[in-house]
Coordinates of C-alpha atoms in Angstrom, one line a residue:
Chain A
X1 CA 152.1 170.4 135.8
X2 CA 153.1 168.4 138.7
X3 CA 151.9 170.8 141.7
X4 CA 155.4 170.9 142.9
X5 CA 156.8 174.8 142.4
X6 CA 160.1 175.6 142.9
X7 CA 161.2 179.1 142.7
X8 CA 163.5 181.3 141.7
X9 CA 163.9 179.5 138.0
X10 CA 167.5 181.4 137.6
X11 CA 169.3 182.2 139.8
X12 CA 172.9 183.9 139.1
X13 CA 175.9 184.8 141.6
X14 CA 179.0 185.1 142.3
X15 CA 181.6 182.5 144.0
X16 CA 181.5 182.7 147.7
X17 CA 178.1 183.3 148.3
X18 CA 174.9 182.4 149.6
X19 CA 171.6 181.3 147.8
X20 CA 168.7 179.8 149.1
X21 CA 166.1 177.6 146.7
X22 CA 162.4 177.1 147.8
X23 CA 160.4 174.0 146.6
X24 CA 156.7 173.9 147.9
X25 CA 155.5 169.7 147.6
X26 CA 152.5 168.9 146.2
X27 CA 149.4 169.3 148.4
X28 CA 149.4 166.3 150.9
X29 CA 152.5 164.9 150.1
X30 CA 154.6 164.7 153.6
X31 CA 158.0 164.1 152.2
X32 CA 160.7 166.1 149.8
X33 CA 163.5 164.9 148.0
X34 CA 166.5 167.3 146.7
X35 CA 168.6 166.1 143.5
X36 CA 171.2 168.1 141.5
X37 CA 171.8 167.7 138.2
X38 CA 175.1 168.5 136.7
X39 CA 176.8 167.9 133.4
X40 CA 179.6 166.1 134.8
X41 CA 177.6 164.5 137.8
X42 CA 174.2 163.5 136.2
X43 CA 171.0 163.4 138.3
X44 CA 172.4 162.8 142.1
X45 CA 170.1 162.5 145.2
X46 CA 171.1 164.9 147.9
X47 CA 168.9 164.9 151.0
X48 CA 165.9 163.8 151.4
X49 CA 162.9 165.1 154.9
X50 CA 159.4 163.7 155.6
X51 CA 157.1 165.6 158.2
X52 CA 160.0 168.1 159.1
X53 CA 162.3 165.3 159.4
X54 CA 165.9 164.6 158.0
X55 CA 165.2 160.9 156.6
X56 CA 168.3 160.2 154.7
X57 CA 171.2 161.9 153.3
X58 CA 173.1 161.3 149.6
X59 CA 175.8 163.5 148.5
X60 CA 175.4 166.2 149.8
X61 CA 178.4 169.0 150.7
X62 CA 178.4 170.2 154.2
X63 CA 178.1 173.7 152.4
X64 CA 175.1 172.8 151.7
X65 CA 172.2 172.3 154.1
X66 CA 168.0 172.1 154.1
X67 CA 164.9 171.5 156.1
X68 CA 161.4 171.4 155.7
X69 CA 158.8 173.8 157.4
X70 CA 155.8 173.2 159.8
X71 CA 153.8 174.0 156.0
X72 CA 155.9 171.3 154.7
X73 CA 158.1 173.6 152.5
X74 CA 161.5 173.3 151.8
X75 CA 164.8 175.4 151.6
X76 CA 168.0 174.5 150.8
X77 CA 170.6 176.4 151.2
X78 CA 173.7 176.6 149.6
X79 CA 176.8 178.4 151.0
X80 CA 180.8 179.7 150.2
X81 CA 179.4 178.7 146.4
X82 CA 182.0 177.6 144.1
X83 CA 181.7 177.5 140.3
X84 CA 180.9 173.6 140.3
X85 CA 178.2 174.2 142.1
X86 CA 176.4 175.4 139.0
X87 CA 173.7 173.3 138.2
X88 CA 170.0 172.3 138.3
X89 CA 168.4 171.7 141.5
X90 CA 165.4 169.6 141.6
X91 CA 162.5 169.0 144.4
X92 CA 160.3 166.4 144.2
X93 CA 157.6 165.1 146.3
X94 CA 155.5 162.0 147.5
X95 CA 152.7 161.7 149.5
X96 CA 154.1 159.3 152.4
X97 CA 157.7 158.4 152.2
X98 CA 157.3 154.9 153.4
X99 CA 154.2 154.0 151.1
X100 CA 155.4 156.2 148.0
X101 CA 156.6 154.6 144.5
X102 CA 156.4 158.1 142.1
X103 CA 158.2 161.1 142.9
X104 CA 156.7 164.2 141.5
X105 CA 159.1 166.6 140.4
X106 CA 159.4 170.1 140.1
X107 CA 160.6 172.1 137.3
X108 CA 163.8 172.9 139.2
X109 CA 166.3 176.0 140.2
X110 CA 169.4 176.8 137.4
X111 CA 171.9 177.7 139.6
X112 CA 174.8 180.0 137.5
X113 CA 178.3 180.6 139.7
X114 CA 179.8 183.4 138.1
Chain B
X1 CA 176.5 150.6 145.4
X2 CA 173.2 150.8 143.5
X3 CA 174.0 152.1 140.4
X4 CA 172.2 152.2 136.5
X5 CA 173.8 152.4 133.6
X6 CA 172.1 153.4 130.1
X7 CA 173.4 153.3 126.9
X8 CA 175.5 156.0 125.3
X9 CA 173.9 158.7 123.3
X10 CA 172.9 160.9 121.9
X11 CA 170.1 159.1 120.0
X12 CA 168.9 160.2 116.2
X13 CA 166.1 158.7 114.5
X14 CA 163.6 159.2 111.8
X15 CA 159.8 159.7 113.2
X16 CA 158.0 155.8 113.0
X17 CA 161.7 154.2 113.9
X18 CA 161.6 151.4 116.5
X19 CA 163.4 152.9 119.6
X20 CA 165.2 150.5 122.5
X21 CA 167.3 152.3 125.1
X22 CA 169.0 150.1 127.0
X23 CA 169.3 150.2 130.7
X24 CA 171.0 147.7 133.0
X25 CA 171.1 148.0 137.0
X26 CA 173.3 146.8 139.7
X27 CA 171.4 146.6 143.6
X28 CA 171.3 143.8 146.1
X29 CA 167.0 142.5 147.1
X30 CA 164.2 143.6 144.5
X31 CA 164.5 147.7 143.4
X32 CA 161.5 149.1 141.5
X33 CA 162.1 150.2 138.2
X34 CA 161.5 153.5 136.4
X35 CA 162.1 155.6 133.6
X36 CA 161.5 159.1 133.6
X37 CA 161.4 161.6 130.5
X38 CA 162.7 165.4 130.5
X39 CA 161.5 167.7 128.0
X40 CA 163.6 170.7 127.2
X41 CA 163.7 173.2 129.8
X42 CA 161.2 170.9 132.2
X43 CA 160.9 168.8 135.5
X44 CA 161.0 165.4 135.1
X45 CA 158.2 163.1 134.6
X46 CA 157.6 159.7 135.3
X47 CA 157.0 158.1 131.4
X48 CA 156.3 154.0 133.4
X49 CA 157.5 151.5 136.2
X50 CA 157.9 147.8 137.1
X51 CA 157.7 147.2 140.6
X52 CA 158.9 143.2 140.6
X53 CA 160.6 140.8 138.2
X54 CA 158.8 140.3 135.5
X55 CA 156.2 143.5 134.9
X56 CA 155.8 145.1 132.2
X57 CA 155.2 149.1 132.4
X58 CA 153.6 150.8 129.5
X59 CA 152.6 154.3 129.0
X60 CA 151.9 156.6 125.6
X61 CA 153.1 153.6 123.5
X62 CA 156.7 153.1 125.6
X63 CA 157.0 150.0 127.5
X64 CA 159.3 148.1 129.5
X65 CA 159.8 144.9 131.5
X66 CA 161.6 144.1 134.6
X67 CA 164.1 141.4 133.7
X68 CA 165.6 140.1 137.1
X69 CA 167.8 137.3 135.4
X70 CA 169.9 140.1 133.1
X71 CA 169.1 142.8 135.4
X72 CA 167.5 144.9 132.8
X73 CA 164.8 147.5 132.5
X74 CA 164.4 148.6 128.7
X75 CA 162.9 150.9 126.9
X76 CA 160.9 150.3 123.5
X77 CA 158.6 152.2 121.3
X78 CA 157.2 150.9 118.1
X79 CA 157.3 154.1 116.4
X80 CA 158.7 157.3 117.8
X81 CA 157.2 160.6 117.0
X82 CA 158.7 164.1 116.7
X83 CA 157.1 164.9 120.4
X84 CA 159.0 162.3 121.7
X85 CA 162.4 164.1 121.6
X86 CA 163.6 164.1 125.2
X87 CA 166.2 163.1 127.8
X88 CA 164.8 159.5 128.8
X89 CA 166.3 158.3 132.5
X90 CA 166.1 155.1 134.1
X91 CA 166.2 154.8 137.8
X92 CA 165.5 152.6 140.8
X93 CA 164.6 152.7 144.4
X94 CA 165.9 149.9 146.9
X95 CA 162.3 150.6 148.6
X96 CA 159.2 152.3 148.6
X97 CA 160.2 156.1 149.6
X98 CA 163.7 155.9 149.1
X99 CA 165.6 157.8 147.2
X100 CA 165.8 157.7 143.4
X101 CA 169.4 156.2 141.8
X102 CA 169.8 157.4 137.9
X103 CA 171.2 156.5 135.2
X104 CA 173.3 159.0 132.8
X105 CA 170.1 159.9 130.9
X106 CA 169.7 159.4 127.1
X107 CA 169.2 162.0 124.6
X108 CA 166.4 161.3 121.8
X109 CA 166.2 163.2 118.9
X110 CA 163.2 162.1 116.6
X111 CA 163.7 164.0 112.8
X112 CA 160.1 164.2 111.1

């Protein structure tokens, strides 16, 4: 167990909607970290926030968007969904974004577009 | 870019094979190295890393060395075990904090 929870597990909808996945870092650490991981994309960095803060940005679509909470969760939030969105969604966590060299990671959000 | 590449899989052996996954990197300075291991229907973990040319990570019998000259980061076990069976990614960071770049991940099978 890495302390980093993600929830839901599953998640199943329909095209055009609206989800939003919740990762909760490890106690203490300040910054998150948001990766998909498709079959035809592998493991791809998306966004990454540290104390509340957008730090940097990877690919991520402008459907999609995030930010991290005065508790120092996260959401993101995924929007109009299309059925390449499927995929699992990973949050991982470090303790101080400039000092860091492991990522802890969660055990991530399947995402099914139906 | 940074990018890693890993060799193809999938990967079959017989448990107490010798295992090398190879993994080659391209990034401009010094990256840290990592590989990371995903076990069915789990997170990833981090399995070991190099942080500078030369190092040698080691962990539950894997290890791996940071080889600046070939730019080259890979894996070896002396004898696999069923439990070993995994998806086995290498990665880097350009710096500490910074986001992780991934290879295509590499599918081991171990058959007892």
């Amino acid at each position: 167990d890495s302390g980093v929870t993600q929830t839901p597990k599953h998640l199943i909808t329909a095209t055009g909607q609206r989800v939003t996945l919740r990762c909760s870092p490890r106690s203490g650490d300040l910054s998150v970290y948001w990766y998909q991981q498709s079959l035809d994309q592998g493991l791809q960095f998306l966004i990454q926030y540290y104390n509340g803060e957008e730090r940097a940005k990877g690919n991520i679509l402008e459907r999609f968007s995030a930010q991290q909470f005065p508790d120092l969760h996260s959401e993101l939030n995924l929007s109009s969904l299309e059925l390449g969105d499927s995929a699992l969604y990973f949050c991982a966590s470090t303790v101080d974004g400039r000092r860091a060299n492991e990522q802890f990671f969660g055990p991530g959000t399947r995402l099914t577009v139906l | 870019g940074d990018s890693v590449t890993q060799m193809e899989g999938p990967v079959t052996l017989s448990e107490e094979a010798f295992l090398t996954i190879n993994c080659t990197y391209t990034a401009t300075g010094y990256p840290s190295l990592f590989w990371y291991v995903q076990y069915p229907g789990e997170g990833l973990q981090l399995l070991l890393k190099a942080t500078k040319a030369d190092d040698k990570g080691s962990n539950k019998g894997f290890e791996a060395t940071y080889r600046k000259e070939t730019t080259s980061f890979h894996l070896e076990k002396g004898s696999v075990q069923v439990s070993d069976s995994a998806v086995y990614f290498c990665a880097l960071t350009k710096t500490s904090g910074s986001r992780l770049t991934f290879g295509e991940g590499t599918q081991l099978t171990v058959n007892p």
